[in-house]
Amino acid sequence: MSLNDLPDARGHFGPYGGIFVAETLMAALEELRVEYEKARKDPAFMAEFEYELRHYVGRPSPVYHAKRLSEQYGGAQIYLKREDLNHTGAHKINNTIGQALLARRMGKKRVIAETGAGQHGVASATVAARYGMECVVYMGAEDVIRQAPNVFRMKLLGATVVPVSSGSRTLKDALNEAMRDWVTNVESTFYILGTAAGPHPYPMLVRDFQCVIGNEAIVQMQELAGRHPDCVVACVGGGSNAIGIFHPYLAHPEVRLIGVEAGGSGLDSGKHAAPLSAGTPGVLHGFRSYLMQDENGQIIETHSVSAGLDYPGVGPEHAWLKDAHKAEYVAINDDEALEAFHDLCRFEGIIPALESSHALAHARKLAPTLKKDQIILVNLSGRGDKDINTVAGVSGIQL
Amino acid sequence: MSRIGSTFDRIKGEGRKALIPFITAGDPGKGLTVLIMHALVEAGADIIELGVPFSDPMADGPVIQRASERALANRVGLKDVLAMVAEFRKTNSETPVVLMGYANPVEHMGYEVFAKAAREAGVDGVLTVDIPPEESHGVADTFKSHGLDPIFLLSPTTPESRVAEVAKAAGGFVYYVSLKGVTGSANLDTEDVARKVAMIRSHCALPVGVGFGIRDAQTAEAIARIADAVVVGSRIVGEIENAPENEVVNRVKYLVEALRRGVDAASK
């Protein structure tokens, strides 16, 4: 079986992925799987998806040669895939449009979503407004406080935001609560899952909707540089922006794929969100993958300056790519990500999301080790307007 | 035959229905679980379901979530739960014990290691909520080879075509979740449950337990008229949550005695 044929019929990427949910959801996931199989082969569905990406999201997003940053870092040429220029400011919208079109096709009038930093919540609220659906977003009570502007955005768009006070009151608990809502309202409700994780078919369909990133980049790099990049670098929380740019490049094994996890205060400190770098395999949220867990198999709290990477698991395809040595995974600490954040602001006039700043920080380490005619393509997955309060806070500045 | 199988046979011979109370191990305190288990038996429990605490109980409502959080705050892990069962077995060799929980703590210990340890501790059945038969390849067989009954869930959304498949993987009994939703949800439609249980019986020879939404003697009686076993969880865990610690054992006993009378009223 070639790598591009994964997952198998039941959602497995080698030992990872699968469908680990309570019985009540089995029928709904089967319905979704069957409907998605039909939709992806339906030219009308794919045409509408592409139309929306072009005219509503503003795709294709450009690839930009960051010359001043490249000079500053002294080595390889750094190119940026500008997902930050999408409508709503991140790659998340690619997936929510795809899933909302599926929901409409399945006759579901109510959509639910989980969100950490609020980017997926905003993208879900956006498409719910666009297609006239009721939208409920679950968000950890801690994140509701940390990400107040995004909470207000979701409300402006007509969504109901439900703060989740159980567990660690962050993204993983929001995901638990969204699953509980889905179990209860399974017949009327479509669950728009925000990352390439969860039970099958979610990791596959989120990947497929996000592959537009890599497919565009392959063409754009040919136009701009006449060749493939030497390295593609993307941040990995759940891993949807990374899998979206990595997957099309799997057909070109000469391109190094590097996923960057959140190293928090450092892997040695234990305060991080880097399951691929420092976790072990296990089962959470409906799938098997690398997890952050303790000696009793309990999920442990994660730490990252970036709320969007603050998740104890990672999409199953990344776990497979790691084990199969098809991609490399590294971790970048909070302070390194913050330095890269400021670099992009000052040298290129682009305020990056803190998530994407992790990928930029790795490019900063990698560039000087490469020659000047080599190319690093960084997936700039989102813009950083949402993070200005966090960055100000870390710098001891009150806005 | 397993302890669960022979228990159901005996109860059937006596013309009764089984009562299966659920508690979360380690809630409200590590030292209370075995005392509560004995109290459950004295109050008329036929089988005990013991919840293994997990940090992310996706299929549970707020009541059992909070119990899980209290147990984790008491640092109760899977090994402690097995030790509690072993302690219970020192003075009770008759009442089957079913562990109910999520995949990850078991996977982390290793299915084979867990199955052996669970059997040695005196566990009779294991229900891992988030391992459906499709993902149980080997797991259910591992449990069976160590004499543990793998218990599986059926739900109102389970298509009829799937029931036989689930039944084939299952041992001991099957557990019909009578409501869509998480544990502790309300509004039980007994007529709908009766139709579903009849459908399940046409594909499955194992006894059928019904749970979710049973909160008093009346609902226990209504379900006992339909099913082979009545499972009560959130109502009992809620009682534990609200009782002062020195009254927990007695309050649980009093509640389960009332549920027992409800179940027995169905057989009169």
XYZ file of C-alpha atoms in Angstrom:
667
model
C 0.000 0.000 0.000
C 1.401 3.394 -0.881
C 1.455 6.094 1.734
C -1.051 8.138 -0.208
C -3.618 5.370 0.140
C -3.694 5.729 3.887
C -5.772 5.553 5.943
C -7.205 2.065 5.409
C -10.966 1.510 5.246
C -11.309 1.812 9.022
C -9.141 4.868 9.361
C -5.811 3.340 10.344
C -2.443 4.870 9.557
C -0.396 1.839 10.535
C -1.130 1.353 14.255
C -2.526 4.895 14.588
C -5.929 6.478 13.964
C -9.004 4.259 14.071
C -12.398 4.798 15.652
C -12.234 4.780 19.456
C -15.611 6.157 20.469
C -18.631 5.055 22.469
C -21.216 2.996 20.607
C -23.655 5.923 20.288
C -21.354 7.680 17.797
C -20.509 4.667 15.639
C -23.511 5.065 13.346
C -22.943 8.805 12.921
C -19.296 8.303 11.973
C -20.277 5.615 9.492
C -22.876 7.956 7.990
C -20.232 10.676 7.695
C -17.728 8.288 6.126
C -20.216 7.075 3.516
C -21.406 10.603 2.723
C -17.861 11.924 2.397
C -16.911 9.070 0.053
C -19.805 10.108 -2.180
C -19.048 13.821 -1.912
C -15.366 13.545 -2.835
C -16.339 11.704 -6.020
C -19.101 14.188 -6.826
C -17.795 16.816 -9.285
C -20.545 19.252 -8.244
C -19.486 19.063 -4.584
C -15.809 19.528 -5.368
C -16.596 22.378 -7.766
C -18.583 24.200 -5.095
C -15.785 23.660 -2.562
C -13.253 25.110 -5.004
C -15.552 28.005 -5.885
C -15.937 28.921 -2.221
C -12.188 28.695 -1.603
C -11.540 31.029 -4.503
C -14.287 33.590 -4.092
C -15.040 33.525 -0.365
C -11.663 32.636 1.171
C -9.546 34.407 -1.448
C -7.450 31.451 -2.599
C -4.954 30.744 -3.859
C -2.994 32.205 -0.979
C 0.342 33.552 -2.268
C 3.792 32.160 -1.715
C 6.111 34.993 -0.739
C 9.912 35.081 -0.863
C 10.936 36.635 2.460
C 14.212 38.106 1.209
C 15.046 40.385 4.122
C 14.377 37.622 6.639
C 16.504 35.228 4.557
C 19.379 37.724 4.501
C 19.046 38.277 8.230
C 19.194 34.549 8.980
C 22.101 34.093 6.554
C 21.650 30.888 4.641
C 18.793 29.264 2.804
C 16.100 31.317 1.092
C 12.904 31.414 3.139
C 9.561 31.362 1.370
C 6.230 31.744 3.163
C 2.939 30.111 2.207
C 0.575 32.899 3.196
C -2.375 31.149 4.843
C -2.550 34.200 7.110
C -4.105 36.075 4.177
C -7.154 33.814 4.038
C -10.550 35.108 5.110
C -10.672 34.826 8.949
C -6.886 34.918 9.041
C -5.786 31.295 9.097
C -5.865 27.966 7.278
C -8.791 26.791 9.456
C -11.401 28.131 7.008
C -10.364 25.618 4.282
C -11.610 22.808 6.479
C -14.716 24.479 7.914
C -16.020 25.260 4.424
C -15.531 21.651 3.385
C -17.274 20.329 6.475
C -20.112 22.874 6.318
C -20.791 21.836 2.719
C -20.881 18.225 3.917
C -23.260 19.187 6.744
C -25.576 20.899 4.282
C -25.445 17.898 1.975
C -26.423 15.666 4.914
C -29.341 17.915 5.855
C -27.912 18.948 9.240
C -29.051 22.385 10.348
C -26.984 22.619 13.520
C -23.188 22.572 13.692
C -20.944 22.359 16.739
C -17.220 22.912 17.104
C -14.470 22.940 19.717
C -11.895 25.662 19.833
C -8.709 26.517 21.721
C -7.373 29.878 20.596
C -10.690 30.586 18.932
C -9.473 30.419 15.312
C -11.404 27.272 14.482
C -14.384 28.600 16.448
C -14.354 31.797 14.383
C -13.951 29.816 11.152
C -16.883 27.590 12.153
C -19.085 30.522 13.179
C -18.192 32.172 9.868
C -19.308 29.279 7.693
C -22.411 28.713 9.849
C -23.407 32.322 9.136
C -22.470 31.906 5.466
C -24.704 28.814 5.048
C -27.454 29.736 7.535
C -26.829 27.132 10.232
C -27.130 27.242 14.005
C -23.644 27.136 15.562
C -22.514 26.205 19.075
C -18.812 26.491 19.942
C -17.295 24.806 23.003
C -14.312 26.596 24.486
C -12.361 25.964 27.681
C -13.269 28.482 30.380
C -9.585 29.476 30.647
C -9.399 30.118 26.905
C -12.625 32.162 26.963
C -10.792 34.576 29.255
C -7.447 34.438 27.363
C -9.034 34.904 23.928
C -11.808 37.424 24.615
C -11.659 39.136 21.172
C -12.270 35.843 19.368
C -15.181 35.064 21.717
C -16.746 38.365 20.716
C -16.081 37.648 17.017
C -17.923 34.347 17.268
C -20.855 36.077 18.957
C -20.935 38.768 16.256
C -21.188 35.972 13.723
C -24.223 34.587 15.530
C -22.656 31.624 17.315
C -23.291 30.552 20.891
C -20.048 30.153 22.846
C -20.241 27.657 25.716
C -17.416 27.911 28.294
C -16.255 24.470 29.506
C -15.286 24.330 33.170
C -14.388 20.651 33.496
C -10.858 19.201 33.594
C -8.077 21.622 32.709
C -10.617 24.075 31.191
C -8.741 24.208 27.857
C -8.921 22.769 24.334
C -8.982 19.077 25.252
C -11.922 19.659 27.588
C -13.732 21.667 24.913
C -13.269 18.659 22.615
C -14.697 16.320 25.292
C -17.730 18.585 25.650
C -18.292 18.868 21.894
C -18.246 15.055 21.711
C -20.802 14.918 24.545
C -23.060 17.360 22.694
C -22.717 15.276 19.551
C -23.597 12.043 21.401
C -26.745 13.751 22.695
C -27.863 15.479 19.475
C -26.357 13.107 16.955
C -29.282 13.068 14.541
C -29.650 16.845 14.083
C -26.048 17.927 14.496
C -22.857 17.965 12.450
C -19.623 18.145 14.406
C -17.089 20.373 12.609
C -13.836 19.028 14.034
C -11.050 21.562 13.767
C -7.938 19.521 13.215
C -6.709 16.382 11.461
C -7.433 14.291 14.548
C -10.431 12.596 16.179
C -12.093 9.371 15.043
C -12.096 8.273 11.393
C -13.050 9.776 8.953
C -12.069 13.165 10.459
C -8.256 12.908 10.125
C -8.699 11.949 6.479
C -11.317 14.496 5.498
C -9.633 17.380 7.327
C -6.384 16.456 5.579
C -8.117 16.289 2.217
C -9.711 19.722 2.687
C -6.376 21.195 3.839
C -4.328 19.645 1.002
C -5.192 22.699 -1.064
C -2.269 24.347 0.785
C 0.349 21.895 -0.468
C -1.190 21.471 -3.904
C -1.033 25.222 -4.490
C 2.475 25.485 -3.047
C 3.876 22.854 -5.412
C 2.668 24.850 -8.419
C 3.657 28.226 -6.944
C 7.180 27.105 -6.047
C 7.670 25.964 -9.634
C 6.561 29.387 -10.856
C 8.674 31.326 -8.350
C 11.806 29.221 -7.999
C 11.501 26.663 -10.755
C 11.798 23.798 -8.326
C 10.656 22.192 -5.087
C 11.832 23.581 -1.771
C 14.517 21.590 0.055
C 12.537 21.704 3.300
C 8.909 22.356 4.181
C 8.382 23.501 7.762
C 5.021 23.734 9.552
C 3.860 23.959 13.158
C 2.016 20.982 14.629
C -0.649 21.139 17.321
C -3.366 18.772 16.149
C -1.525 19.042 12.855
C -4.021 20.199 10.205
C -1.956 22.959 8.569
C 1.114 20.694 8.580
C -0.634 17.705 7.042
C -2.250 20.030 4.479
C 1.135 21.180 3.201
C 3.044 17.904 3.854
C 0.723 15.445 2.228
C 1.038 16.608 -1.398
C 4.839 16.700 -0.938
C 4.928 13.021 0.094
C 4.959 12.259 -3.626
C 8.308 14.113 -3.745
C 10.497 12.311 -1.213
C 13.489 14.561 -1.914
C 11.669 17.322 0.003
C 12.373 17.219 3.763
C 9.193 17.651 5.803
C 9.668 19.092 9.287
C 6.853 19.446 11.835
C 7.436 21.819 14.732
C 5.764 21.138 18.065
C 5.331 23.476 21.013
C 8.285 23.030 23.352
C 6.777 25.368 25.980
C 9.389 25.965 28.681
C 11.563 23.203 27.193
C 11.136 19.446 26.781
C 13.207 18.794 29.926
C 10.891 20.975 32.017
C 7.914 18.724 31.280
C 5.956 21.919 30.582
C 5.313 21.616 26.851
C 2.855 20.328 24.243
C 5.109 18.086 22.173
C 3.687 14.542 22.125
C 5.639 13.487 19.020
C 8.918 14.707 20.522
C 8.390 13.555 24.097
C 5.153 11.541 24.381
C 4.118 7.910 23.976
C 1.330 6.237 21.971
C -2.143 5.958 23.471
C -5.852 6.492 22.821
C -7.642 9.824 23.284
C -10.540 11.635 21.618
C -11.401 8.746 19.360
C -8.013 7.850 17.865
C -4.620 6.328 18.643
C -1.545 8.520 18.388
C 1.294 9.956 20.443
C -0.009 11.545 23.650
C 1.170 13.465 26.657
C 0.335 11.111 29.513
C 1.484 10.100 32.978
C 2.525 6.679 34.312
C -1.149 5.752 34.844
C -2.227 6.611 31.304
C -3.931 9.833 32.455
C -3.662 12.747 30.041
C -1.451 15.481 31.464
C -1.774 19.227 31.150
C 0.103 20.895 28.333
C 1.890 24.231 28.287
C 2.493 26.566 25.380
C 2.488 30.302 24.827
C 0.382 29.458 21.774
C -3.164 28.368 22.643
C -3.566 26.724 19.232
C -0.731 24.271 19.913
C -1.786 23.602 23.508
C -3.096 20.066 22.910
C -1.882 16.762 24.431
C -2.402 14.674 21.270
C -1.539 14.950 17.602
C -3.190 13.817 14.385
C -2.607 10.117 13.691
C -1.088 10.629 10.256
C 1.766 12.591 11.841
C 2.401 9.709 14.246
C 2.630 7.423 11.239
C 4.865 9.796 9.266
C 7.196 10.019 12.272
C 7.495 6.252 12.706
C 7.890 5.745 8.946
C 10.620 8.440 8.855
C 8.690 10.295 6.159
C 8.714 13.472 8.233
C 10.833 14.807 11.096
C 9.426 16.421 14.213
C 11.193 18.921 16.437
C 10.146 21.204 19.286
C 10.557 24.964 19.632
C 10.331 26.656 23.023
C 8.102 29.635 23.859
C 10.987 32.115 23.920
C 12.354 30.979 20.554
C 8.888 31.290 18.997
C 8.518 34.793 20.422
C 11.866 35.867 18.947
C 10.805 34.590 15.522
C 7.479 36.372 15.932
C 9.282 39.701 16.383
C 11.689 38.960 13.530
C 8.867 38.545 11.016
C 7.152 41.703 12.263
C 10.320 43.770 11.958
C 11.961 42.347 8.822
C 8.954 41.570 6.653
C 6.056 43.642 7.992
C 4.008 40.539 8.728
C 2.575 39.794 12.185
C 2.472 35.986 12.375
C 0.322 33.827 14.637
C 2.245 32.455 17.632
C 1.508 28.967 16.292
C 3.183 29.756 12.964
C 6.016 31.501 14.833
C 7.133 28.054 16.007
C 7.687 27.041 12.377
C 9.480 30.346 11.702
C 11.733 29.769 14.707
C 12.809 26.416 13.348
C 13.508 27.981 9.940
C 15.720 30.465 11.780
C 17.757 27.571 13.224
C 17.796 25.624 9.988
C 18.596 28.386 7.460
C 22.248 29.003 8.476
C 22.975 25.263 8.121
C 21.925 25.344 4.447
C 23.403 26.970 1.357
C 22.152 30.276 -0.041
C 20.577 28.621 -3.068
C 18.594 26.188 -0.956
C 14.957 26.826 -0.096
C 12.904 26.497 3.079
C 9.148 26.821 2.616
C 7.393 27.790 5.866
C 3.653 27.383 6.177
C 2.562 30.683 7.678
C -0.665 29.150 8.956
C -2.220 32.250 10.501
C -1.909 35.918 11.272
C -1.021 37.188 14.723
C -3.566 39.915 15.442
C -5.248 37.559 17.898
C -1.956 37.184 19.797
C -1.019 40.790 20.449
C -2.359 40.697 24.009
C -0.375 37.542 24.754
C 2.824 38.960 23.284
C 2.342 42.238 25.144
C 1.719 40.307 28.361
C 4.882 38.216 27.963
C 6.843 41.429 27.346
C 5.339 43.012 30.465
C 3.394 45.594 28.457
C -0.208 46.501 29.245
C -2.351 47.453 26.244
C -18.841 -20.614 33.060
C -17.817 -17.158 34.215
C -18.953 -15.698 37.503
C -21.103 -13.249 35.515
C -22.720 -16.057 33.500
C -23.491 -18.185 36.541
C -24.845 -15.158 38.411
C -27.316 -14.439 35.604
C -28.286 -18.139 35.493
C -28.931 -18.243 39.224
C -30.976 -15.022 39.169
C -33.042 -16.291 36.258
C -33.686 -19.531 38.150
C -34.944 -17.482 41.082
C -37.280 -15.543 38.792
C -35.556 -12.244 39.549
C -33.806 -9.490 37.619
C -30.278 -8.305 38.317
C -29.365 -4.957 39.851
C -25.985 -3.540 38.803
C -24.931 -0.386 40.650
C -21.990 1.698 39.410
C -19.525 3.630 41.523
C -16.266 5.337 40.595
C -13.270 3.739 42.305
C -11.524 6.157 44.648
C -14.512 8.483 45.054
C -14.886 10.094 47.517
C -11.766 8.558 49.101
C -9.356 5.757 48.376
C -10.246 3.924 51.584
C -14.024 4.065 51.098
C -14.426 2.155 47.832
C -14.207 -1.369 49.261
C -16.557 -0.421 52.113
C -19.063 0.944 49.585
C -18.733 -2.225 47.467
C -19.645 -4.396 50.449
C -22.544 -2.076 51.269
C -23.789 -2.399 47.685
C -23.846 -6.191 48.061
C -25.665 -5.983 51.410
C -28.238 -3.686 49.805
C -28.903 -6.224 47.062
C -26.446 -5.607 44.224
C -25.981 -8.682 42.024
C -23.008 -7.359 40.077
C -20.848 -4.294 40.776
C -19.638 -1.939 38.079
C -16.508 -0.172 39.202
C -15.513 2.927 37.263
C -11.810 3.386 36.514
C -11.112 7.133 36.726
C -9.874 8.833 33.565
C -8.811 12.416 32.899
C -11.005 12.741 29.786
C -14.273 10.847 30.291
C -15.813 11.751 26.932
C -18.961 9.636 27.284
C -19.826 10.750 30.805
C -22.059 13.531 32.050
C -21.062 16.053 34.729
C -21.862 13.832 37.741
C -19.506 11.005 36.779
C -16.953 13.474 35.390
C -16.733 15.084 38.818
C -16.406 11.663 40.479
C -13.530 10.896 38.115
C -11.882 14.210 38.987
C -12.226 13.545 42.730
C -10.728 10.075 42.312
C -7.828 11.446 40.274
C -7.273 14.108 42.932
C -6.940 11.142 45.328
C -4.285 9.801 42.922
C -6.250 6.654 42.117
C -4.902 4.851 39.044
C -5.716 1.534 37.411
C -3.333 -0.394 39.691
C -5.094 1.032 42.747
C -8.449 -0.018 41.316
C -7.170 -3.587 40.873
C -5.896 -3.527 44.457
C -9.364 -2.475 45.628
C -10.949 -5.424 43.823
C -8.390 -7.792 45.375
C -9.239 -6.357 48.804
C -12.979 -6.804 48.132
C -12.375 -10.419 47.073
C -10.836 -11.259 50.465
C -14.350 -11.454 51.900
C -16.551 -11.749 48.817
C -16.018 -14.485 46.255
C -19.519 -14.427 44.793
C -20.391 -10.974 43.468
C -19.047 -10.336 39.965
C -17.109 -7.118 39.464
C -17.017 -5.350 36.094
C -14.469 -2.606 35.481
C -15.820 0.231 33.356
C -13.551 2.875 31.912
C -11.688 4.199 28.917
C -9.069 2.619 26.707
C -5.995 4.653 27.541
C -5.192 3.579 31.122
C -5.588 -0.059 30.027
C -3.587 0.438 26.825
C -0.859 2.173 28.808
C -0.561 -0.791 31.193
C -0.691 -3.181 28.209
C -3.754 -5.293 27.430
C -2.069 -8.603 28.250
C -0.503 -7.355 31.497
C -3.784 -5.759 32.516
C -5.882 -8.845 31.720
C -3.623 -11.077 33.804
C -3.541 -8.645 36.724
C -7.284 -8.039 36.556
C -8.021 -11.759 36.620
C -5.675 -12.276 39.548
C -7.352 -9.437 41.418
C -10.745 -11.065 40.902
C -12.231 -8.918 38.139
C -14.887 -10.676 36.042
C -15.660 -8.352 33.169
C -14.248 -5.262 31.465
C -16.122 -2.543 29.628
C -13.863 -0.089 27.802
C -16.320 2.551 26.632
C -14.237 3.792 23.719
C -13.189 0.444 22.274
C -16.002 -0.657 19.956
C -15.821 -4.224 18.552
C -14.221 -2.855 15.357
C -11.175 -1.720 17.332
C -11.126 -4.610 19.761
C -9.188 -6.978 17.490
C -7.226 -9.045 19.878
C -8.325 -7.048 22.915
C -11.580 -8.930 23.445
C -9.765 -12.215 22.765
C -7.021 -11.301 25.222
C -9.661 -10.592 27.854
C -11.488 -13.843 27.096
C -8.291 -15.911 27.216
C -7.743 -14.642 30.759
C -11.321 -15.447 31.783
C -12.553 -11.855 31.617
C -15.878 -11.159 29.929
C -15.605 -8.289 27.421
C -18.739 -6.191 27.895
C -19.894 -4.058 24.964
C -22.409 -1.268 24.633
C -25.398 -1.074 22.323
C -27.216 2.212 21.827
C -30.432 3.582 20.319
C -28.372 4.536 17.258
C -26.928 1.029 16.772
C -28.355 -0.297 13.494
C -29.988 -3.721 13.720
C -27.425 -5.043 11.246
C -24.652 -4.351 13.774
C -26.168 -5.997 16.859
C -25.119 -9.548 15.972
C -21.575 -8.346 15.273
C -21.340 -6.685 18.685
C -22.907 -9.725 20.362
C -20.296 -11.999 18.770
C -17.446 -10.063 20.359
C -19.187 -9.733 23.715
C -19.149 -11.937 26.813
C -21.114 -11.955 30.083
C -23.884 -9.580 29.063
C -24.493 -6.704 26.683
C -25.200 -3.239 28.009
C -27.927 -1.305 26.227
C -27.505 2.431 26.722
C -31.139 3.482 26.831
C -30.603 7.095 25.840
C -28.671 9.046 23.320
C -26.364 11.225 25.309
C -23.918 10.998 28.141
C -24.391 9.272 31.486
C -26.837 11.024 33.791
C -29.190 12.251 31.073
C -32.915 12.418 31.765
C -36.200 11.287 30.169
C -36.462 7.573 29.716
C -38.906 6.240 27.111
C -39.641 2.725 28.410
C -41.740 1.698 25.410
C -38.891 2.527 23.078
C -36.470 0.644 25.341
C -38.791 -2.401 25.269
C -38.841 -2.426 21.468
C -35.062 -2.119 21.257
C -34.413 -4.808 23.864
C -36.715 -7.202 21.979
C -34.767 -6.470 18.791
C -31.452 -7.059 20.587
C -32.664 -10.387 21.995
C -33.480 -11.597 18.481
C -29.757 -11.307 17.605
C -28.053 -11.918 20.932
C -28.260 -14.817 23.365
C -26.443 -12.981 26.175
C -28.399 -11.310 29.004
C -29.261 -7.675 28.319
C -28.555 -4.983 30.903
C -30.093 -1.541 30.502
C -28.653 1.656 31.895
C -28.731 5.475 31.526
C -31.644 7.441 32.950
C -32.587 5.148 35.863
C -32.906 7.255 38.981
C -35.483 5.757 41.358
C -37.427 2.629 42.324
C -40.128 3.308 39.719
C -37.795 3.605 36.730
C -35.820 0.627 38.061
C -39.038 -1.390 38.171
C -40.073 -0.324 34.683
C -36.701 -1.325 33.241
C -36.607 -4.587 35.227
C -39.821 -5.618 33.432
C -37.952 -5.313 30.135
C -34.305 -6.178 30.726
C -32.312 -8.895 32.498
C -30.381 -6.329 34.487
C -30.840 -2.741 35.616
C -27.696 -0.575 35.718
C -27.726 2.554 37.893
C -24.769 4.934 37.861
C -25.166 8.703 38.037
C -27.937 8.554 40.670
C -25.657 6.645 43.051
C -22.568 8.697 42.259
C -24.639 11.851 42.848
C -25.651 10.492 46.265
C -21.974 9.911 47.093
C -21.129 13.444 45.988
C -23.777 15.010 48.208
C -23.281 12.921 51.339
C -20.946 13.931 54.179
C -18.038 11.475 54.122
C -19.039 9.689 57.339
C -22.524 9.035 55.939
C -21.561 7.942 52.418
C -21.739 4.192 53.037
C -25.136 4.309 54.742
C -26.660 6.723 52.245
C -25.581 4.538 49.308
C -26.905 1.450 51.056
C -30.268 3.098 51.693
C -30.565 4.233 48.073
C -29.608 0.861 46.597
C -32.064 -0.934 48.908
C -34.829 1.216 47.425
C -33.643 0.439 43.883
C -33.577 -3.265 44.814
C -37.217 -3.105 45.945
C -38.070 -1.427 42.635
C -36.329 -4.152 40.617
C -37.955 -6.930 42.685
C -41.398 -5.365 42.308
C -41.145 -6.165 38.603
C -40.896 -9.895 39.360
C -43.900 -10.109 41.669
